[in-house]
Coordinates of C-alpha atoms in Angstrom, one line a residue:
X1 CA 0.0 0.0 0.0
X2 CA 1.2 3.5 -1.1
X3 CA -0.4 6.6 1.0
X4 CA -0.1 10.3 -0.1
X5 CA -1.7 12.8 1.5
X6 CA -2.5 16.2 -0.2
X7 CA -4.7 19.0 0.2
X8 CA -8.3 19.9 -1.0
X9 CA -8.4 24.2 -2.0
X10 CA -10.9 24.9 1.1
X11 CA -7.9 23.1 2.8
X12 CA -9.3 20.3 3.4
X13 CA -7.1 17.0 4.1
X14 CA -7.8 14.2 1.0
X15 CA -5.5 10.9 1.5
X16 CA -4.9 8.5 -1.7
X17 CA -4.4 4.9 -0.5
X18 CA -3.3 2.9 -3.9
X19 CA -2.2 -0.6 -4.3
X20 CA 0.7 0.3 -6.4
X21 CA 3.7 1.3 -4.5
X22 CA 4.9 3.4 -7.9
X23 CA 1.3 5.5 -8.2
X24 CA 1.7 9.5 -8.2
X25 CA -0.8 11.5 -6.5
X26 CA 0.3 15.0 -7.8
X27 CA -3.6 16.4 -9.0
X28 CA -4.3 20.2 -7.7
X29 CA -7.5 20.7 -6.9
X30 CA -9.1 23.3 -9.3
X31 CA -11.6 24.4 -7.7
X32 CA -12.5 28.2 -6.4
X33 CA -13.3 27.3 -3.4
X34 CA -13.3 28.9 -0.3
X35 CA -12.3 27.7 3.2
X36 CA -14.8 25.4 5.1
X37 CA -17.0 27.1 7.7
X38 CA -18.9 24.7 10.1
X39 CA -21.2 25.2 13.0
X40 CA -20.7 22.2 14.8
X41 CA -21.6 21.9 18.3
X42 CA -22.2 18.9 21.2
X43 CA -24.8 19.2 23.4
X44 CA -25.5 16.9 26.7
X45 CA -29.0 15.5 27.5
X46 CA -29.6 15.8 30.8
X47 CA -32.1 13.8 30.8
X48 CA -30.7 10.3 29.0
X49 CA -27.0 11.5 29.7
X50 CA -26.0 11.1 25.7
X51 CA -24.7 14.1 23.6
X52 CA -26.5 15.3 20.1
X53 CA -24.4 16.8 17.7
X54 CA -25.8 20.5 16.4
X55 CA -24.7 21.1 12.8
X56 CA -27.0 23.4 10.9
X57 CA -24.2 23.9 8.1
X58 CA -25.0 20.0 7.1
X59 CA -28.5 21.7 5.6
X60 CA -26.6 22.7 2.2
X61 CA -24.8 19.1 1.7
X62 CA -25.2 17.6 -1.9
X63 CA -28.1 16.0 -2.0
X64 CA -29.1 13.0 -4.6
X65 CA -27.0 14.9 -7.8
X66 CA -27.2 13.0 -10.8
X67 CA -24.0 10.4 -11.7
X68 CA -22.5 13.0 -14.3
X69 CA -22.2 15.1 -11.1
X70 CA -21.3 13.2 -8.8
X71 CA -18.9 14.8 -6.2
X72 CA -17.2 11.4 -5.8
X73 CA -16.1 10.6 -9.1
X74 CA -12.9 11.2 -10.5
X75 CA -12.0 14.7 -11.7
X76 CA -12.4 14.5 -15.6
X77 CA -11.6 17.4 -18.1
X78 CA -13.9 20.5 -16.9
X79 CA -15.9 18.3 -14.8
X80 CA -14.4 19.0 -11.2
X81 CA -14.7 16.9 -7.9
X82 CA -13.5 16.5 -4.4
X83 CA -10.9 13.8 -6.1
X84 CA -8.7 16.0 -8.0
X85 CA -7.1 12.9 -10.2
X86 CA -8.7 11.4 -13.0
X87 CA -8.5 7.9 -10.8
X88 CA -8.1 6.1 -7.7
X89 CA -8.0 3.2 -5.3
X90 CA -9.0 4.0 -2.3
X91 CA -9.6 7.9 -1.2
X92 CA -10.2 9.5 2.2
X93 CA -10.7 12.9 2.5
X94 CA -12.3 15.7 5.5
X95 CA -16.3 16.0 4.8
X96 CA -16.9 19.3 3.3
X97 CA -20.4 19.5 5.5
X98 CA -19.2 17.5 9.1
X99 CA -21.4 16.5 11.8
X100 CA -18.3 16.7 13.9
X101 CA -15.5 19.3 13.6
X102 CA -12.5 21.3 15.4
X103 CA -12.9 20.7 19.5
X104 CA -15.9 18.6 18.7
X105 CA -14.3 15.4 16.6
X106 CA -14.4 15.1 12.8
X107 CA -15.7 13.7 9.9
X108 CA -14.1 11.8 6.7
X109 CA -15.4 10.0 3.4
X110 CA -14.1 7.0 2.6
X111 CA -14.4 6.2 -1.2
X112 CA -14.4 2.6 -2.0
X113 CA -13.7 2.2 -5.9
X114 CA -13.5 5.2 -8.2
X115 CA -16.5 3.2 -10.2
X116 CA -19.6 4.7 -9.5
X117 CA -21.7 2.4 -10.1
X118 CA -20.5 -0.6 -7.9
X119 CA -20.9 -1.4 -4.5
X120 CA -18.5 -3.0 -2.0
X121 CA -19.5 -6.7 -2.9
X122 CA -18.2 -5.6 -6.0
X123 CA -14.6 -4.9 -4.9
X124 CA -12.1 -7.8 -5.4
X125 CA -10.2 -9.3 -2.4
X126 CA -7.4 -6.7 -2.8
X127 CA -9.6 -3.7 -3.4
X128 CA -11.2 -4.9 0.0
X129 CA -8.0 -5.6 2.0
X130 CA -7.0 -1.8 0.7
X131 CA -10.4 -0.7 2.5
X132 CA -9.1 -2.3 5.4
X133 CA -5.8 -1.0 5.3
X134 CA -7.1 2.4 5.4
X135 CA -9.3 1.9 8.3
X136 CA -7.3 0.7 10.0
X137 CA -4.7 3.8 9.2
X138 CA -7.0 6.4 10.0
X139 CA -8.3 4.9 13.1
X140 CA -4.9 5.1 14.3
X141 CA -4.2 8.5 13.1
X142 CA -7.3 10.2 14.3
X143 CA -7.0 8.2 18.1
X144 CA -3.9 10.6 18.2
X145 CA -6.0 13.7 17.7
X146 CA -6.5 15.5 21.1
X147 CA -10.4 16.1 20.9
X148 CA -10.9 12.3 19.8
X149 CA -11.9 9.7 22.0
X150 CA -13.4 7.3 19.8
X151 CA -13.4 6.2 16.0
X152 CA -16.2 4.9 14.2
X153 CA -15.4 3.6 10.6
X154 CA -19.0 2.7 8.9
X155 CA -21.0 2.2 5.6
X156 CA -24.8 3.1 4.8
X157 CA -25.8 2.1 1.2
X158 CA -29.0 2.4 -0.3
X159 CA -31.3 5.6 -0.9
X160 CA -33.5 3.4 2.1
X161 CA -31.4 4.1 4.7
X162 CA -30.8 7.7 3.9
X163 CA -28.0 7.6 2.1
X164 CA -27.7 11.3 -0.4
X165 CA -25.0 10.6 -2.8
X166 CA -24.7 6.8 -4.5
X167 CA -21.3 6.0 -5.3
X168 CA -19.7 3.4 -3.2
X169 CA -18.3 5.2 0.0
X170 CA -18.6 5.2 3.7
X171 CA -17.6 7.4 6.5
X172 CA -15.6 7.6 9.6
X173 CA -16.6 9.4 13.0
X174 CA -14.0 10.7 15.0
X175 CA -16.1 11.1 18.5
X176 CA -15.0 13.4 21.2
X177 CA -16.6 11.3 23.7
X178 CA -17.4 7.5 24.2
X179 CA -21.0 6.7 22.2
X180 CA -24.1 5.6 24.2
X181 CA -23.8 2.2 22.5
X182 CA -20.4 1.7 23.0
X183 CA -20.6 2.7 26.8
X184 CA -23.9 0.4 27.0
X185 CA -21.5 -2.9 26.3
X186 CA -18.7 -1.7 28.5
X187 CA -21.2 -1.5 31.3
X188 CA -22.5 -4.7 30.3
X189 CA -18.8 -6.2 30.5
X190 CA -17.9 -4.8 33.3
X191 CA -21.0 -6.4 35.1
X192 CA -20.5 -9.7 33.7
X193 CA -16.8 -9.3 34.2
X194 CA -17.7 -8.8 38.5
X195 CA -20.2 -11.3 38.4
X196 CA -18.1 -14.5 36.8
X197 CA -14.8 -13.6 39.0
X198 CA -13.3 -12.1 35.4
X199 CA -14.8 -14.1 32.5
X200 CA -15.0 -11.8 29.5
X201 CA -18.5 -11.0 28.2
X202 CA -17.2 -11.1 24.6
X203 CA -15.2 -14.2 24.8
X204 CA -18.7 -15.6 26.5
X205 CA -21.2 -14.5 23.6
X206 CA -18.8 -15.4 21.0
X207 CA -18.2 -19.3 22.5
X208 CA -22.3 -19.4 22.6
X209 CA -22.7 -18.6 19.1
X210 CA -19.7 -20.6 17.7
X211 CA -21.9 -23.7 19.2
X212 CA -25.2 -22.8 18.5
X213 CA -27.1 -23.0 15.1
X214 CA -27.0 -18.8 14.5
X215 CA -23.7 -19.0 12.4
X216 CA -23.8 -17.6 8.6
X217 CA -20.4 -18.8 7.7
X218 CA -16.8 -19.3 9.8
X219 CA -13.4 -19.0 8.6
X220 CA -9.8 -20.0 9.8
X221 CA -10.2 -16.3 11.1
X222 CA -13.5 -14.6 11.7
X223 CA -17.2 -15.8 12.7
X224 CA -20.4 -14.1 11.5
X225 CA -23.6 -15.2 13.1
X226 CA -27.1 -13.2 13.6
X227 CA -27.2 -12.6 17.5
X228 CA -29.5 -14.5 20.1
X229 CA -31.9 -10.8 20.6
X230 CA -31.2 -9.5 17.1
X231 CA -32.8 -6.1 17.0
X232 CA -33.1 -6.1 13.2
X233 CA -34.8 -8.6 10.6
X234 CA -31.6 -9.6 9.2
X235 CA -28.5 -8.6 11.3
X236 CA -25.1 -10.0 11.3
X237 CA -21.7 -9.9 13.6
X238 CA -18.8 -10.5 12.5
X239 CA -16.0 -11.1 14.9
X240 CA -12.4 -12.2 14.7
X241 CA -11.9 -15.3 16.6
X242 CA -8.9 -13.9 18.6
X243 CA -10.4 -10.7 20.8
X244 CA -8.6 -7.3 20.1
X245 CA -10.3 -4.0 21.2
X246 CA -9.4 -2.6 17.8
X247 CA -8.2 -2.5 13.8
X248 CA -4.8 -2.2 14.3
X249 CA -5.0 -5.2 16.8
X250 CA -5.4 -7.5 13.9
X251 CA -2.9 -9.8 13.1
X252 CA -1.8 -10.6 9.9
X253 CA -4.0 -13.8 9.7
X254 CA -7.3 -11.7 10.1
X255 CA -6.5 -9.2 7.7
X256 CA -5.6 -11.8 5.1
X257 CA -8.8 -13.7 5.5
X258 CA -11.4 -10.7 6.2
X259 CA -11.7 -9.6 2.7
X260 CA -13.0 -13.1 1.2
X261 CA -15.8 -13.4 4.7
X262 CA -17.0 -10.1 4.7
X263 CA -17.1 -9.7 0.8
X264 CA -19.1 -13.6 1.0
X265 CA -21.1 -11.9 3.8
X266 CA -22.6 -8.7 1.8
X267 CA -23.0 -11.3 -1.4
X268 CA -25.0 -13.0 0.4
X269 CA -27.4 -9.4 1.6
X270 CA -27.8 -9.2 -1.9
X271 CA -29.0 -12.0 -2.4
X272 CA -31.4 -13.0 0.9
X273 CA -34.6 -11.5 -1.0
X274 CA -34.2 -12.5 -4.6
X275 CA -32.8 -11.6 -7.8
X276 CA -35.7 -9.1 -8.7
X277 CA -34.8 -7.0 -5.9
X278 CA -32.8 -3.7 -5.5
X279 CA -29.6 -4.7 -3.7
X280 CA -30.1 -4.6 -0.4
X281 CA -29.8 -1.2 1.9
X282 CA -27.7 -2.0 4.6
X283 CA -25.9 -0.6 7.4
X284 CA -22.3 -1.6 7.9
X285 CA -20.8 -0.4 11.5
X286 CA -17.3 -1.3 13.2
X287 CA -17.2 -0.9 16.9
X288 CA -13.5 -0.6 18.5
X289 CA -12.6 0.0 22.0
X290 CA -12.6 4.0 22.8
X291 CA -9.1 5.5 22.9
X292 CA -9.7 7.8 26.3
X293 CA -9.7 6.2 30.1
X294 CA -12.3 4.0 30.7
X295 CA -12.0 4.4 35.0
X296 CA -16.6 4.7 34.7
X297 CA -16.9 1.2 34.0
X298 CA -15.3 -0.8 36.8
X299 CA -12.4 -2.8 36.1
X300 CA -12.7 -2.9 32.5
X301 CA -9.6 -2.3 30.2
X302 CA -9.7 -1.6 26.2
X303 CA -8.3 -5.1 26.0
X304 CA -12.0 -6.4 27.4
X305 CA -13.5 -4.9 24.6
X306 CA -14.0 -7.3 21.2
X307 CA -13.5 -5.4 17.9
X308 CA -16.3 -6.5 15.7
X309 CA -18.8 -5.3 12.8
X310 CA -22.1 -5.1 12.7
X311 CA -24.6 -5.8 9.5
X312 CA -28.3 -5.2 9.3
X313 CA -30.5 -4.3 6.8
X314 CA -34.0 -2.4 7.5
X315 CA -35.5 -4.9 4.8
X316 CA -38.1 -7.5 7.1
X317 CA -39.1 -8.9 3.6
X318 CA -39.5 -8.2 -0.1
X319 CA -40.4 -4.9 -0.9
X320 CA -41.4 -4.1 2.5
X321 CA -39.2 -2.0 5.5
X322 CA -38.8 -2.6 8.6
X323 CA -39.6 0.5 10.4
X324 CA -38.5 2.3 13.5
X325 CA -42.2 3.4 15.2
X326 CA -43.5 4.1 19.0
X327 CA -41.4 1.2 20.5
X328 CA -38.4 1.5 18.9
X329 CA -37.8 5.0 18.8
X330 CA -40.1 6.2 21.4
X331 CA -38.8 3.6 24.2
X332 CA -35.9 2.3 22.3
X333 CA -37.6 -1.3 22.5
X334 CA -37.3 -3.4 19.4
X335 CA -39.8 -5.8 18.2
X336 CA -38.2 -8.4 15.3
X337 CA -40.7 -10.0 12.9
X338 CA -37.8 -12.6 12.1
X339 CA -36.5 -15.0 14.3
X340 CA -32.8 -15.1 14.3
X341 CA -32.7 -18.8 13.9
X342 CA -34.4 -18.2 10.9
X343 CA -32.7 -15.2 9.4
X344 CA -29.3 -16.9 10.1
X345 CA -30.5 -20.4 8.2
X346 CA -31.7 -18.5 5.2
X347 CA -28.3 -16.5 4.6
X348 CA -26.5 -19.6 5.2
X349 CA -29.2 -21.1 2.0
X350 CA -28.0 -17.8 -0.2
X351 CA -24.3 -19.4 0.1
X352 CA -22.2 -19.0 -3.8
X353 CA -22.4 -21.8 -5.8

């Protein structure tokens, strides 16, 4: 892997990850444009004890342009992007319109394929192992940043799910703060931890599904399986076998191996509800073990947390969605329609031939 980083005109960091070690990222960006302004600000409920980001800027973000326009494309003759070269790998660069910025975290793209019309089952093993790698690099070079405290590297696709602009990227959070969800499993650890004299809750889940009949498909590697109290009609972890609390924890084993599960994994999304469908909208989400001091929850160290992702789709069924009303968002209380034993046989029937 080769990395350059350059500079957007608004002066805006844009990272080129490319697979060939002899690749020359020398494209200025053309662009008139001036410097980024953003409003960003976190606010505490006092109340439910989470923060909300505030960013009113985000209101003028590019919304649904069509593909000869799309910001995300290769820079080609007159036609200008946010990639100032005519081609890429892999891309990373600052969003223009962040829901986190300055003393309150930040925000990056991550672009997947310079094709805009593919998707990440598209990818090959070594486009995906470059995805990977620059994950894993950013997570480490944003933990150093002084207002970060946790990194979130994650993937919506499909116009269902919200997503605004359709070429194949994802994003990465840079969180001043440890999430809610995040700080929900630590205190779960930590309780489990005190209650079974130091058994880890992770190890525990992980050795229950790994004998149980909720397993999609297992390498040397890495496990997926559709959890015991899946909150979403079809939802899949994926974990490495060996615990780490992070990315960069991986050894080389695991990062050999991930590309070929976890491209097998979102094959198989696509194909759960039949060839006739629209591929699948899907929500792709690592969880890592925050960066700051984790004294609140009792005894627990980033080396109890288990690095894993998380894959669900807001499909229940064909050409229906499953979604969020009074229980769910009201009371945070979810109510599946699909039994987990169920969802996990039926992606384990979409296998490849």
């Amino acid at each position: 892997m080769k990395k350059t980083s350059t500079r957007l005109a608004d002066g805006r960091e844009l990272i080129y990850y490319d697979l060939r070690d002899d690749s020359v990222r020398d494209a200025a960006d053309r662009r008139p444009l001036d410097r980024t302004v953003t409003t960003s600000e976190i606010r505490r409920d006092p109340l439910l004890g989470d923060s909300v980001a505030i960013a009113s800027h985000r209101q003028g973000r590019t919304y649904h342009p069509p593909a000869d326009e799309c910001p995300l494309c290769p820079s080609e003759g007159d036609r200008l992007s946010e990639i100032p070269d005519s081609s890429y790998d892999v891309v990373v660069f600052e969003n223009r319109f962040p829901s986190l910025a300055g003393d309150s975290g930040r925000c990056e793209v991550v672009c997947f394929t310079s094709d805009h019309n593919a998707s990440f089952a598209d990818l090959t093993e070594e486009q995906a192992g470059l995805v990977l790698e620059a994950w894993t690099d950013r997570t480490s070079e944003l933990s150093h940043l002084p207002s970060v405290e946790q990194v979130f590297c994650f993937e919506n696709r499909g116009a269902e799910i919200g997503v605004t602009l359709g070429h194949p990227h994802g994003q990465i959070y840079a969180y001043p703060f440890t999430t809610p969800r995040t700080a929900l499993m630590l205190r779960s650890a930590a309780t489990h931890k005190e209650m079974t004299g130091g058994e880890n809750l992770f190890d525990a889940v992980l050795e229950r599904e790994l004998a149980g009949e909720r397993v999609v498909l297992e390498g040397e590697h890495w496990v997926a399986f559709v959890p015991y109290a899946a909150h979403w009609p079809y939802e899949v972890h994926l974990y490495p076998k060996r615990r780490v609390p992070d990315l960069l924890g991986l050894d080389e084993g695991a990062r050999t191996e991930f590309p070929k599960v976890y491209l097998e994994l979102l094959r198989r999304f696509d194909r759960i509800f039949g060839d006739s469908e629209s591929p699948t909208p899907y929500i792709a989400a690592w969880h890592q073990a925050p960066f700051g001091a984790l004294e609140e929850f009792d005894g627990v160290v980033r080396e109890d947390f288990a690095l894993h992702l998380e894959l669900f789709t807001i499909r229940r069924t064909s050409g229906k969605l499953k979604f969020l009303a009074g229980s769910e968002s009201g009371m945070n209380v979810f109510i599946n329609d699909v039994p987990p034993e169920r969802a996990a046989e039926r992606l384990r029937e979409v296998a490849s031939s």
